[in-house]
Amino acid sequence: MSLASTILLLVTLQRLGELVLSRYNTSRLLARGAIEVGAGHYPLVVSVHAAWLIALWIWGRDQDLILPALAGFIVLQGLRLWILVTLGPRWTTRIIVLPGEPLVASGPYRYLAHPNYAVVAGEIALLPLALHLPLLALIFTALNAAVLAIRIRTETHALSATSGRLARPIQ
Protein backbone atom coordinates (compact mmCIF):
# COMPACT_ATOMS: atom_id res chain seq x y z
CA MET A 1 0.00 0.00 0.00
CA SER A 2 1.40 3.40 -0.95
CA LEU A 3 1.86 6.20 1.56
CA ALA A 4 -0.84 8.16 -0.26
CA SER A 5 -3.28 5.25 0.12
CA THR A 6 -2.42 4.96 3.80
CA ILE A 7 -3.14 8.65 4.32
CA LEU A 8 -6.41 8.39 2.39
CA LEU A 9 -7.39 5.36 4.46
CA LEU A 10 -6.70 7.27 7.69
CA VAL A 11 -8.68 10.29 6.49
CA THR A 12 -11.57 8.06 5.39
CA LEU A 13 -11.64 6.28 8.75
CA GLN A 14 -11.44 9.64 10.55
CA ARG A 15 -14.43 10.96 8.60
CA LEU A 16 -16.45 7.79 9.22
CA GLY A 17 -15.63 7.98 12.92
CA GLU A 18 -16.73 11.59 12.98
CA LEU A 19 -20.05 10.65 11.39
CA VAL A 20 -20.60 8.09 14.16
CA LEU A 21 -19.70 10.67 16.84
CA SER A 22 -21.93 13.24 15.16
CA ARG A 23 -24.89 10.86 15.05
CA TYR A 24 -24.39 10.05 18.75
CA ASN A 25 -24.10 13.72 19.76
CA THR A 26 -27.06 14.68 17.56
CA SER A 27 -29.37 12.12 19.14
CA ARG A 28 -28.35 13.19 22.64
CA LEU A 29 -28.86 16.88 21.82
CA LEU A 30 -32.27 16.22 20.26
CA ALA A 31 -33.27 14.26 23.36
CA ARG A 32 -32.41 17.38 25.41
CA GLY A 33 -34.74 19.52 23.30
CA ALA A 34 -32.36 20.73 20.62
CA ILE A 35 -33.62 21.41 17.12
CA GLU A 36 -32.03 20.79 13.75
CA VAL A 37 -31.86 23.72 11.36
CA GLY A 38 -31.06 23.60 7.65
CA ALA A 39 -31.52 19.86 7.25
CA GLY A 40 -32.41 20.41 3.60
CA HIS A 41 -28.86 21.32 2.59
CA TYR A 42 -27.17 18.59 4.68
CA PRO A 43 -27.25 16.01 1.84
CA LEU A 44 -25.39 18.55 -0.31
CA VAL A 45 -22.68 18.90 2.35
CA VAL A 46 -22.33 15.12 2.59
CA SER A 47 -22.27 14.77 -1.21
CA VAL A 48 -19.47 17.31 -1.65
CA HIS A 49 -17.34 15.69 1.04
CA ALA A 50 -18.00 12.15 -0.21
CA ALA A 51 -17.21 13.17 -3.80
CA TRP A 52 -13.97 14.81 -2.56
CA LEU A 53 -12.87 11.60 -0.86
CA ILE A 54 -13.86 9.44 -3.81
CA ALA A 55 -11.98 11.70 -6.22
CA LEU A 56 -8.90 11.55 -3.98
CA TRP A 57 -9.07 7.76 -3.93
CA ILE A 58 -9.48 7.59 -7.71
CA TRP A 59 -6.70 9.99 -8.70
CA GLY A 60 -4.52 10.28 -5.61
CA ARG A 61 -4.03 6.86 -4.10
CA ASP A 62 -0.72 6.19 -5.87
CA GLN A 63 0.63 9.73 -6.04
CA ASP A 64 3.87 10.88 -4.48
CA LEU A 65 3.38 13.38 -1.69
CA ILE A 66 4.25 17.05 -1.53
CA LEU A 67 5.45 17.25 2.07
CA PRO A 68 4.80 20.95 2.85
CA ALA A 69 1.14 20.58 1.80
CA LEU A 70 0.87 17.35 3.78
CA ALA A 71 2.41 19.08 6.81
CA GLY A 72 -0.21 21.82 6.52
CA PHE A 73 -2.94 19.20 6.36
CA ILE A 74 -1.55 17.51 9.49
CA VAL A 75 -1.51 20.83 11.35
CA LEU A 76 -5.17 21.24 10.43
CA GLN A 77 -5.88 17.86 12.07
CA GLY A 78 -4.62 19.31 15.35
CA LEU A 79 -6.96 22.28 14.92
CA ARG A 80 -9.81 19.88 14.06
CA LEU A 81 -9.16 18.02 17.32
CA TRP A 82 -9.11 21.31 19.26
CA ILE A 83 -12.54 22.14 17.82
CA LEU A 84 -13.93 18.69 18.70
CA VAL A 85 -12.63 18.93 22.26
CA THR A 86 -13.90 22.49 22.68
CA LEU A 87 -17.43 21.64 21.52
CA GLY A 88 -17.47 18.25 23.24
CA PRO A 89 -20.99 16.78 23.21
CA ARG A 90 -22.25 19.75 21.18
CA TRP A 91 -20.11 18.87 18.12
CA THR A 92 -22.09 17.53 15.18
CA THR A 93 -21.92 17.61 11.39
CA ARG A 94 -25.45 19.00 11.33
CA ILE A 95 -26.68 22.37 12.54
CA ILE A 96 -28.17 21.51 15.92
CA VAL A 97 -29.25 24.36 18.19
CA LEU A 98 -29.99 23.95 21.87
CA PRO A 99 -32.33 26.82 22.83
CA GLY A 100 -31.32 28.70 25.94
CA GLU A 101 -27.77 27.35 25.99
CA PRO A 102 -24.96 29.89 25.71
CA LEU A 103 -22.81 29.67 22.63
CA VAL A 104 -19.32 28.29 22.89
CA ALA A 105 -16.80 31.14 22.83
CA SER A 106 -13.75 29.34 24.22
CA GLY A 107 -10.95 27.49 22.46
CA PRO A 108 -10.71 28.38 18.77
CA TYR A 109 -14.13 30.07 18.99
CA ARG A 110 -12.40 32.94 20.80
CA TYR A 111 -10.72 33.81 17.51
CA LEU A 112 -13.16 32.79 14.77
CA ALA A 113 -16.93 32.45 14.59
CA HIS A 114 -16.66 29.28 12.49
CA PRO A 115 -13.20 27.74 12.96
CA ASN A 116 -14.49 24.31 11.91
CA TYR A 117 -15.36 25.64 8.45
CA ALA A 118 -11.97 27.30 8.11
CA VAL A 119 -10.30 23.98 8.91
CA VAL A 120 -12.47 22.08 6.43
CA ALA A 121 -11.76 24.65 3.70
CA GLY A 122 -8.03 24.23 4.32
CA GLU A 123 -8.27 20.44 4.30
CA ILE A 124 -10.23 20.37 1.06
CA ALA A 125 -7.50 22.40 -0.61
CA LEU A 126 -4.38 20.97 1.02
CA LEU A 127 -4.90 17.22 0.75
CA PRO A 128 -5.36 17.26 -3.05
CA LEU A 129 -2.38 19.61 -3.32
CA ALA A 130 -0.33 17.17 -1.23
CA LEU A 131 -1.26 14.50 -3.79
CA HIS A 132 -0.33 16.57 -6.88
CA LEU A 133 -3.98 17.22 -7.72
CA PRO A 134 -4.32 21.00 -8.03
CA LEU A 135 -7.40 20.79 -10.28
CA LEU A 136 -9.23 18.74 -7.63
CA ALA A 137 -8.17 21.26 -5.00
CA LEU A 138 -9.64 24.06 -7.11
CA ILE A 139 -12.88 22.25 -8.00
CA PHE A 140 -13.64 21.12 -4.46
CA THR A 141 -12.61 24.42 -2.91
CA ALA A 142 -15.18 26.11 -5.16
CA LEU A 143 -17.88 23.50 -4.40
CA ASN A 144 -17.17 23.71 -0.68
CA ALA A 145 -17.30 27.52 -0.77
CA ALA A 146 -20.75 27.36 -2.38
CA VAL A 147 -22.00 24.90 0.26
CA LEU A 148 -20.45 26.93 3.08
CA ALA A 149 -22.14 30.11 1.86
CA ILE A 150 -25.49 28.39 2.43
CA ARG A 151 -24.45 26.67 5.63
CA ILE A 152 -22.83 29.61 7.40
CA ARG A 153 -25.78 31.88 6.57
CA THR A 154 -28.19 29.25 7.92
CA GLU A 155 -26.15 28.56 11.03
CA THR A 156 -25.55 32.22 11.84
CA HIS A 157 -29.25 32.97 11.53
CA ALA A 158 -30.20 29.98 13.70
CA LEU A 159 -27.69 30.80 16.41
CA SER A 160 -28.67 34.48 16.45
CA ALA A 161 -32.35 33.62 16.68
CA THR A 162 -31.88 31.15 19.53
CA SER A 163 -29.32 32.91 21.66
CA GLY A 164 -30.02 36.55 20.90
CA ARG A 165 -26.41 37.14 19.90
CA LEU A 166 -23.48 35.25 18.48
CA ALA A 167 -20.85 35.23 21.18
CA ARG A 168 -21.64 34.35 24.76
CA PRO A 169 -18.83 32.47 26.47
CA ILE A 170 -19.02 29.04 28.00
CA GLN A 171 -16.17 28.63 30.44
Coordinates of N, CA, C and O in Angstrom, one line a residue:
M1 N 0.9 -1.2 0.0 CA 0.0 0.0 0.0 C 0.9 1.2 0.0 O 1.8 1.3 0.8
S2 N 0.6 2.2 -0.9 CA 1.4 3.4 -1.0 C 1.1 4.3 0.3 O 0.1 4.2 1.0
L3 N 2.0 5.2 0.5 CA 1.9 6.2 1.6 C 0.6 7.0 1.3 O -0.2 7.3 2.2
A4 N 0.4 7.4 0.1 CA -0.8 8.2 -0.3 C -2.1 7.4 0.1 O -3.0 7.9 0.7
S5 N -2.1 6.1 -0.2 CA -3.3 5.2 0.1 C -3.5 5.1 1.6 O -4.6 5.1 2.1
T6 N -2.4 5.0 2.3 CA -2.4 5.0 3.8 C -3.0 6.2 4.4 O -3.9 6.2 5.3
I7 N -2.6 7.4 3.9 CA -3.1 8.7 4.3 C -4.6 8.7 4.0 O -5.4 9.2 4.8
L8 N -5.0 8.4 2.8 CA -6.4 8.4 2.4 C -7.2 7.4 3.2 O -8.4 7.8 3.6
L9 N -6.7 6.3 3.6 CA -7.4 5.4 4.5 C -7.6 6.0 5.8 O -8.7 5.9 6.4
L10 N -6.6 6.6 6.4 CA -6.7 7.3 7.7 C -7.7 8.4 7.7 O -8.5 8.5 8.6
V11 N -7.7 9.2 6.6 CA -8.7 10.3 6.5 C -10.1 9.7 6.3 O -11.0 10.2 7.0
T12 N -10.3 8.7 5.6 CA -11.6 8.1 5.4 C -12.1 7.5 6.7 O -13.2 7.7 7.1
L13 N -11.2 6.8 7.4 CA -11.6 6.3 8.8 C -12.0 7.4 9.7 O -12.9 7.3 10.5
Q14 N -11.2 8.5 9.7 CA -11.4 9.6 10.5 C -12.8 10.2 10.3 O -13.6 10.4 11.2
R15 N -13.1 10.4 9.0 CA -14.4 11.0 8.6 C -15.6 10.0 9.0 O -16.6 10.5 9.5
L16 N -15.4 8.7 8.8 CA -16.5 7.8 9.2 C -16.6 7.8 10.7 O -17.8 7.8 11.2
G17 N -15.5 7.9 11.5 CA -15.6 8.0 12.9 C -16.3 9.2 13.4 O -17.1 9.2 14.3
E18 N -16.1 10.3 12.7 CA -16.7 11.6 13.0 C -18.2 11.5 12.7 O -19.0 12.1 13.4
L19 N -18.6 10.8 11.7 CA -20.0 10.6 11.4 C -20.7 9.9 12.5 O -21.9 10.2 12.9
V20 N -20.1 8.8 13.0 CA -20.6 8.1 14.2 C -20.7 9.0 15.4 O -21.8 9.0 16.1
L21 N -19.7 9.7 15.7 CA -19.7 10.7 16.8 C -20.8 11.7 16.6 O -21.5 12.0 17.6
S22 N -20.9 12.2 15.4 CA -21.9 13.2 15.2 C -23.3 12.7 15.4 O -24.2 13.3 16.0
R23 N -23.6 11.5 14.9 CA -24.9 10.9 15.1 C -25.2 10.7 16.5 O -26.3 11.0 17.0
Y24 N -24.2 10.2 17.3 CA -24.4 10.1 18.8 C -24.7 11.4 19.4 O -25.7 11.5 20.2
N25 N -23.9 12.4 19.1 CA -24.1 13.7 19.8 C -25.4 14.3 19.3 O -26.1 14.9 20.1
T26 N -25.8 14.1 18.1 CA -27.1 14.7 17.6 C -28.2 14.1 18.3 O -29.1 14.8 18.8
S27 N -28.2 12.8 18.5 CA -29.4 12.1 19.1 C -29.5 12.6 20.6 O -30.6 12.8 21.1
R28 N -28.3 12.7 21.2 CA -28.3 13.2 22.6 C -28.8 14.6 22.7 O -29.6 15.0 23.7
L29 N -28.4 15.5 21.8 CA -28.9 16.9 21.8 C -30.4 17.0 21.5 O -31.1 17.7 22.2
L30 N -30.8 16.2 20.6 CA -32.3 16.2 20.3 C -33.1 15.7 21.4 O -34.2 16.3 21.7
A31 N -32.6 14.8 22.2 CA -33.3 14.3 23.4 C -33.3 15.3 24.5 O -34.3 15.3 25.3
R32 N -32.4 16.3 24.4 CA -32.4 17.4 25.4 C -33.2 18.6 24.9 O -33.3 19.6 25.6
G33 N -33.9 18.4 23.8 CA -34.7 19.5 23.3 C -34.1 20.4 22.2 O -34.7 21.4 21.8
A34 N -33.0 20.0 21.7 CA -32.4 20.7 20.6 C -33.2 20.6 19.3 O -34.0 19.6 19.2
I35 N -32.9 21.5 18.4 CA -33.6 21.4 17.1 C -32.6 21.4 16.0 O -31.5 22.1 16.2
E36 N -32.9 20.7 14.9 CA -32.0 20.8 13.8 C -32.5 21.9 12.8 O -33.7 22.0 12.6
V37 N -31.6 22.6 12.3 CA -31.9 23.7 11.4 C -31.1 23.4 10.1 O -30.0 23.0 10.1
G38 N -31.7 23.7 8.9 CA -31.1 23.6 7.7 C -30.8 22.2 7.2 O -29.9 21.9 6.4
A39 N -31.7 21.3 7.6 CA -31.5 19.9 7.2 C -31.6 19.7 5.7 O -31.0 18.7 5.2
G40 N -32.3 20.6 5.0 CA -32.4 20.4 3.6 C -31.1 20.5 2.8 O -31.0 19.8 1.8
H41 N -30.1 21.2 3.3 CA -28.9 21.3 2.6 C -27.8 20.3 3.1 O -26.8 20.2 2.5
Y42 N -28.1 19.6 4.1 CA -27.2 18.6 4.7 C -26.8 17.5 3.7 O -25.6 17.2 3.6
P43 N -27.7 17.0 2.9 CA -27.2 16.0 1.8 C -26.2 16.6 0.8 O -25.3 15.9 0.4
L44 N -26.4 17.9 0.6 CA -25.4 18.6 -0.3 C -24.0 18.6 0.3 O -23.0 18.3 -0.3
V45 N -24.0 18.9 1.6 CA -22.7 18.9 2.3 C -22.0 17.5 2.3 O -20.9 17.4 2.0
V46 N -22.8 16.5 2.6 CA -22.3 15.1 2.6 C -21.9 14.7 1.2 O -20.8 14.1 1.0
S47 N -22.6 15.1 0.2 CA -22.3 14.8 -1.2 C -20.9 15.4 -1.6 O -20.1 14.7 -2.3
V48 N -20.7 16.7 -1.3 CA -19.5 17.3 -1.7 C -18.3 16.6 -1.0 O -17.3 16.3 -1.6
H49 N -18.4 16.3 0.3 CA -17.3 15.7 1.0 C -17.1 14.2 0.6 O -15.9 13.8 0.5
A50 N -18.2 13.5 0.3 CA -18.0 12.2 -0.2 C -17.4 12.2 -1.6 O -16.4 11.4 -1.9
A51 N -17.8 13.1 -2.5 CA -17.2 13.2 -3.8 C -15.7 13.6 -3.7 O -14.9 13.0 -4.5
W52 N -15.4 14.4 -2.8 CA -14.0 14.8 -2.6 C -13.1 13.6 -2.2 O -12.1 13.3 -2.8
L53 N -13.6 12.8 -1.3 CA -12.9 11.6 -0.9 C -12.8 10.6 -2.0 O -11.7 10.0 -2.2
I54 N -13.9 10.4 -2.7 CA -13.9 9.4 -3.8 C -12.9 9.9 -4.9 O -12.1 9.1 -5.4
A55 N -12.9 11.2 -5.2 CA -12.0 11.7 -6.2 C -10.5 11.5 -5.8 O -9.7 11.2 -6.6
L56 N -10.3 11.7 -4.5 CA -8.9 11.6 -4.0 C -8.5 10.1 -4.1 O -7.3 9.8 -4.4
W57 N -9.4 9.2 -3.8 CA -9.1 7.8 -3.9 C -8.8 7.4 -5.4 O -7.9 6.6 -5.7
I58 N -9.6 7.9 -6.3 CA -9.5 7.6 -7.7 C -8.2 8.1 -8.3 O -7.4 7.4 -8.9
W59 N -7.9 9.4 -8.0 CA -6.7 10.0 -8.7 C -5.5 10.2 -7.8 O -4.4 10.5 -8.3
G60 N -5.6 10.0 -6.5 CA -4.5 10.3 -5.6 C -3.9 9.1 -4.9 O -2.8 9.3 -4.3
R61 N -4.5 8.0 -5.0 CA -4.0 6.9 -4.1 C -2.6 6.4 -4.4 O -2.0 5.8 -3.5
D62 N -2.1 6.6 -5.6 CA -0.7 6.2 -5.9 C 0.2 7.4 -6.1 O 1.3 7.1 -6.6
Q63 N -0.2 8.6 -5.8 CA 0.6 9.7 -6.0 C 1.8 9.8 -5.0 O 1.6 9.4 -3.9
D64 N 2.9 10.5 -5.4 CA 3.9 10.9 -4.5 C 3.3 12.1 -3.7 O 2.3 12.7 -4.1
L65 N 3.9 12.3 -2.6 CA 3.4 13.4 -1.7 C 4.2 14.6 -1.8 O 5.5 14.6 -1.9
I66 N 3.6 15.8 -1.7 CA 4.2 17.0 -1.5 C 4.2 17.3 0.0 O 3.2 17.6 0.6
L67 N 5.4 17.2 0.6 CA 5.5 17.2 2.1 C 5.0 18.5 2.7 O 4.3 18.5 3.8
P68 N 5.3 19.7 2.2 CA 4.8 20.9 2.8 C 3.3 21.0 2.9 O 2.7 21.4 3.9
A69 N 2.6 20.6 1.8 CA 1.1 20.6 1.8 C 0.6 19.5 2.8 O -0.4 19.8 3.5
L70 N 1.3 18.4 2.8 CA 0.9 17.3 3.8 C 1.1 17.8 5.2 O 0.2 17.6 6.1
A71 N 2.2 18.5 5.5 CA 2.4 19.1 6.8 C 1.3 20.1 7.2 O 0.8 20.1 8.3
G72 N 0.9 20.9 6.2 CA -0.2 21.8 6.5 C -1.5 21.1 6.8 O -2.2 21.5 7.8
F73 N -1.8 20.0 6.1 CA -2.9 19.2 6.4 C -2.9 18.6 7.8 O -3.9 18.6 8.5
I74 N -1.7 18.1 8.2 CA -1.5 17.5 9.5 C -1.8 18.5 10.6 O -2.4 18.3 11.6
V75 N -1.3 19.7 10.4 CA -1.5 20.8 11.4 C -3.0 21.1 11.5 O -3.5 21.3 12.6
L76 N -3.7 21.0 10.4 CA -5.2 21.2 10.4 C -5.9 20.1 11.2 O -6.9 20.4 11.8
Q77 N -5.3 18.9 11.3 CA -5.9 17.9 12.1 C -5.8 18.2 13.6 O -6.7 17.9 14.3
G78 N -4.7 18.8 14.0 CA -4.6 19.3 15.3 C -5.7 20.4 15.7 O -6.3 20.3 16.7
L79 N -5.9 21.3 14.7 CA -7.0 22.3 14.9 C -8.3 21.6 14.9 O -9.2 22.0 15.7
R80 N -8.5 20.6 14.1 CA -9.8 19.9 14.1 C -10.1 19.2 15.4 O -11.2 19.3 16.0
L81 N -9.0 18.6 16.0 CA -9.2 18.0 17.3 C -9.5 19.1 18.4 O -10.3 18.8 19.3
W82 N -8.8 20.2 18.3 CA -9.1 21.3 19.3 C -10.6 21.7 19.2 O -11.2 21.9 20.2
I83 N -11.1 21.8 18.0 CA -12.5 22.1 17.8 C -13.4 21.1 18.4 O -14.4 21.4 19.2
L84 N -13.1 19.8 18.1 CA -13.9 18.7 18.7 C -13.9 18.7 20.2 O -15.0 18.5 20.9
V85 N -12.7 18.9 20.8 CA -12.6 18.9 22.3 C -13.4 20.1 22.8 O -14.1 20.0 23.8
T86 N -13.2 21.3 22.2 CA -13.9 22.5 22.7 C -15.4 22.3 22.7 O -16.1 22.7 23.6
L87 N -16.0 21.8 21.6 CA -17.4 21.6 21.5 C -17.9 20.4 22.3 O -19.1 20.4 22.7
G88 N -17.1 19.4 22.5 CA -17.5 18.2 23.2 C -18.8 17.6 22.7 O -18.9 17.4 21.5
P89 N -19.7 17.4 23.6 CA -21.0 16.8 23.2 C -21.9 17.6 22.3 O -22.9 17.2 21.8
R90 N -21.5 18.9 22.1 CA -22.3 19.7 21.2 C -21.7 19.7 19.7 O -22.3 20.3 18.9
W91 N -20.6 18.9 19.5 CA -20.1 18.9 18.1 C -20.9 17.9 17.3 O -21.2 16.8 17.7
T92 N -21.4 18.4 16.1 CA -22.1 17.5 15.2 C -21.7 18.0 13.8 O -21.2 19.1 13.6
T93 N -22.1 17.2 12.8 CA -21.9 17.6 11.4 C -23.2 18.3 10.9 O -23.2 18.9 9.8
R94 N -24.2 18.3 11.7 CA -25.5 19.0 11.3 C -25.5 20.3 12.1 O -24.7 20.5 13.0
I95 N -26.5 21.1 11.8 CA -26.7 22.4 12.5 C -27.7 22.0 13.6 O -28.9 21.9 13.3
I96 N -27.3 21.9 14.8 CA -28.2 21.5 15.9 C -28.1 22.6 16.9 O -27.0 23.0 17.4
V97 N -29.2 23.2 17.3 CA -29.3 24.4 18.2 C -30.0 24.0 19.5 O -31.1 23.4 19.4
L98 N -29.4 24.2 20.6 CA -30.0 23.9 21.9 C -30.5 25.3 22.5 O -29.7 26.1 23.0
P99 N -31.8 25.5 22.4 CA -32.3 26.8 22.8 C -32.0 27.1 24.3 O -32.1 26.2 25.1
G100 N -31.6 28.3 24.6 CA -31.3 28.7 25.9 C -29.9 28.4 26.4 O -29.5 29.0 27.4
E101 N -29.2 27.6 25.6 CA -27.8 27.4 26.0 C -26.9 28.5 25.4 O -27.1 28.9 24.3
P102 N -25.9 28.9 26.2 CA -25.0 29.9 25.7 C -24.1 29.3 24.6 O -23.8 28.1 24.6
L103 N -23.7 30.1 23.7 CA -22.8 29.7 22.6 C -21.4 29.5 23.1 O -21.0 30.1 24.1
V104 N -20.7 28.5 22.5 CA -19.3 28.3 22.9 C -18.5 29.4 22.4 O -18.5 29.8 21.2
A105 N -17.7 30.0 23.2 CA -16.8 31.1 22.8 C -15.4 30.9 23.4 O -14.6 31.9 23.6
S106 N -15.1 29.7 23.7 CA -13.8 29.3 24.2 C -13.0 28.6 23.1 O -13.5 28.4 22.0
G107 N -11.8 28.2 23.4 CA -11.0 27.5 22.5 C -10.8 28.3 21.2 O -10.7 29.5 21.2
P108 N -10.9 27.7 20.0 CA -10.7 28.4 18.8 C -11.9 29.4 18.5 O -11.7 30.3 17.7
Y109 N -13.0 29.2 19.2 CA -14.1 30.1 19.0 C -13.9 31.5 19.6 O -14.6 32.4 19.3
R110 N -12.8 31.6 20.3 CA -12.4 32.9 20.8 C -11.9 33.8 19.6 O -11.9 35.0 19.7
Y111 N -11.4 33.1 18.6 CA -10.7 33.8 17.5 C -11.5 33.9 16.2 O -11.4 34.8 15.4
L112 N -12.4 32.9 16.0 CA -13.2 32.8 14.8 C -14.6 32.3 15.1 O -14.8 31.5 16.0
A113 N -15.5 32.9 14.4 CA -16.9 32.4 14.6 C -17.2 31.0 14.1 O -17.9 30.3 14.7
H114 N -16.5 30.6 13.1 CA -16.7 29.3 12.5 C -15.3 28.6 12.2 O -15.0 28.4 11.0
P115 N -14.5 28.3 13.2 CA -13.2 27.7 13.0 C -13.3 26.4 12.3 O -12.4 26.0 11.5
N116 N -14.4 25.6 12.5 CA -14.5 24.3 11.9 C -14.6 24.4 10.4 O -14.0 23.6 9.7
Y117 N -15.2 25.5 9.9 CA -15.4 25.6 8.5 C -14.0 26.1 7.8 O -13.7 25.8 6.7
A118 N -13.3 26.9 8.6 CA -12.0 27.3 8.1 C -11.1 26.1 8.0 O -10.3 26.0 7.0
V119 N -11.1 25.2 9.0 CA -10.3 24.0 8.9 C -10.7 23.1 7.7 O -9.9 22.6 7.0
V120 N -12.0 22.9 7.5 CA -12.5 22.1 6.4 C -12.0 22.7 5.1 O -11.6 22.0 4.2
A121 N -12.2 24.0 5.0 CA -11.8 24.7 3.7 C -10.3 24.4 3.4 O -9.9 24.1 2.3
G122 N -9.5 24.5 4.5 CA -8.0 24.2 4.3 C -7.8 22.8 4.0 O -6.9 22.5 3.1
E123 N -8.5 21.9 4.6 CA -8.3 20.4 4.3 C -8.6 20.1 2.9 O -7.9 19.4 2.2
I124 N -9.8 20.7 2.4 CA -10.2 20.4 1.1 C -9.2 20.9 0.0 O -9.1 20.2 -1.0
A125 N -8.5 21.9 0.3 CA -7.5 22.4 -0.6 C -6.2 21.7 -0.4 O -5.6 21.3 -1.4
L126 N -5.7 21.5 0.8 CA -4.4 21.0 1.0 C -4.2 19.5 0.7 O -3.1 19.1 0.2
L127 N -5.1 18.6 1.0 CA -4.9 17.2 0.8 C -4.8 16.9 -0.8 O -3.8 16.2 -1.1
P128 N -5.6 17.5 -1.6 CA -5.4 17.3 -3.0 C -4.0 17.9 -3.5 O -3.3 17.3 -4.3
L129 N -3.7 19.0 -2.9 CA -2.4 19.6 -3.3 C -1.2 18.7 -2.9 O -0.2 18.6 -3.6
A130 N -1.4 18.1 -1.7 CA -0.3 17.2 -1.2 C -0.2 16.0 -2.1 O 0.9 15.3 -2.2
L131 N -1.3 15.7 -2.9 CA -1.3 14.5 -3.8 C -1.1 14.9 -5.3 O -1.4 14.1 -6.2
H132 N -0.6 16.1 -5.5 CA -0.3 16.6 -6.9 C -1.6 16.7 -7.7 O -1.6 16.4 -8.9
L133 N -2.7 17.1 -7.1 CA -4.0 17.2 -7.7 C -4.5 18.6 -7.6 O -5.6 18.9 -7.0
P134 N -3.9 19.6 -8.2 CA -4.3 21.0 -8.0 C -5.7 21.3 -8.6 O -6.5 22.1 -8.1
L135 N -6.1 20.6 -9.7 CA -7.4 20.8 -10.3 C -8.5 20.3 -9.3 O -9.5 21.0 -9.1
L136 N -8.3 19.2 -8.6 CA -9.2 18.7 -7.6 C -9.3 19.7 -6.5 O -10.4 20.0 -6.0
A137 N -8.2 20.3 -6.1 CA -8.2 21.3 -5.0 C -9.0 22.5 -5.4 O -9.8 22.9 -4.6
L138 N -8.9 22.9 -6.6 CA -9.6 24.1 -7.1 C -11.1 23.7 -7.2 O -12.0 24.5 -6.7
I139 N -11.5 22.6 -7.8 CA -12.9 22.3 -8.0 C -13.6 22.1 -6.7 O -14.7 22.7 -6.4
F140 N -13.0 21.4 -5.7 CA -13.6 21.1 -4.5 C -13.6 22.3 -3.5 O -14.5 22.5 -2.7
T141 N -12.6 23.2 -3.7 CA -12.6 24.4 -2.9 C -13.8 25.3 -3.3 O -14.5 25.9 -2.5
A142 N -14.0 25.3 -4.7 CA -15.2 26.1 -5.2 C -16.5 25.5 -4.7 O -17.4 26.2 -4.3
L143 N -16.6 24.2 -4.8 CA -17.9 23.5 -4.4 C -18.1 23.7 -2.9 O -19.2 24.0 -2.5
N144 N -17.1 23.5 -2.1 CA -17.2 23.7 -0.7 C -17.5 25.1 -0.3 O -18.4 25.4 0.6
A145 N -17.0 26.1 -1.0 CA -17.3 27.5 -0.8 C -18.8 27.8 -1.0 O -19.5 28.5 -0.3
A146 N -19.3 27.2 -2.1 CA -20.8 27.4 -2.4 C -21.6 26.7 -1.3 O -22.6 27.4 -0.8
V147 N -21.2 25.6 -0.8 CA -22.0 24.9 0.3 C -21.9 25.7 1.6 O -22.8 25.9 2.3
L148 N -20.7 26.2 1.8 CA -20.4 26.9 3.1 C -21.2 28.3 3.1 O -21.6 28.7 4.1
A149 N -21.4 28.9 1.9 CA -22.1 30.1 1.9 C -23.6 29.9 2.4 O -24.1 30.7 3.1
I150 N -24.1 28.8 2.0 CA -25.5 28.4 2.4 C -25.5 28.0 3.9 O -26.2 28.5 4.7
R151 N -24.5 27.2 4.3 CA -24.4 26.7 5.6 C -24.2 27.7 6.7 O -24.8 27.8 7.7
I152 N -23.2 28.6 6.4 CA -22.8 29.6 7.4 C -24.0 30.6 7.6 O -24.3 31.0 8.7
R153 N -24.6 31.0 6.5 CA -25.8 31.9 6.6 C -26.9 31.2 7.4 O -27.4 31.9 8.3
T154 N -27.1 30.0 7.2 CA -28.2 29.3 7.9 C -27.8 29.1 9.4 O -28.6 29.4 10.3
E155 N -26.6 28.7 9.7 CA -26.1 28.6 11.0 C -26.1 29.9 11.8 O -26.6 29.9 12.9
T156 N -25.6 30.9 11.2 CA -25.5 32.2 11.8 C -26.9 32.7 12.2 O -27.2 33.2 13.3
H157 N -27.9 32.6 11.3 CA -29.2 33.0 11.5 C -29.9 32.2 12.7 O -30.5 32.7 13.6
A158 N -29.6 30.8 12.7 CA -30.2 30.0 13.7 C -29.6 30.3 15.1 O -30.4 30.4 16.1
L159 N -28.3 30.5 15.1 CA -27.7 30.8 16.4 C -28.1 32.2 16.9 O -28.3 32.4 18.1
S160 N -28.2 33.1 16.0 CA -28.7 34.5 16.4 C -30.1 34.4 17.0 O -30.4 35.1 18.0
A161 N -30.9 33.7 16.3 CA -32.4 33.6 16.7 C -32.5 32.9 18.0 O -33.4 33.3 18.8
T162 N -31.7 31.9 18.3 CA -31.9 31.2 19.5 C -31.2 31.8 20.7 O -31.7 31.7 21.8
S163 N -30.1 32.4 20.5 CA -29.3 32.9 21.7 C -29.4 34.4 21.8 O -29.0 35.0 22.8
G164 N -29.9 35.1 20.8 CA -30.0 36.6 20.9 C -28.8 37.3 20.4 O -28.8 38.4 20.0
R165 N -27.6 36.6 20.4 CA -26.4 37.1 19.9 C -25.4 36.0 19.6 O -25.6 34.9 20.0
L166 N -24.3 36.3 18.9 CA -23.5 35.3 18.5 C -22.3 34.9 19.4 O -21.7 33.9 19.1
A167 N -22.0 35.6 20.4 CA -20.9 35.2 21.2 C -21.1 35.4 22.7 O -20.9 36.5 23.2
R168 N -21.6 34.4 23.3 CA -21.6 34.3 24.8 C -20.8 33.2 25.2 O -20.9 32.1 24.8
P169 N -19.8 33.5 26.1 CA -18.8 32.5 26.5 C -19.4 31.4 27.3 O -20.2 31.6 28.2
I170 N -18.9 30.2 27.1 CA -19.0 29.0 28.0 C -17.6 28.8 28.6 O -16.7 28.6 27.8
Q171 N -17.5 28.8 29.8 CA -16.2 28.6 30.4 C -16.0 27.2 30.9 O -16.8 26.5 31.1

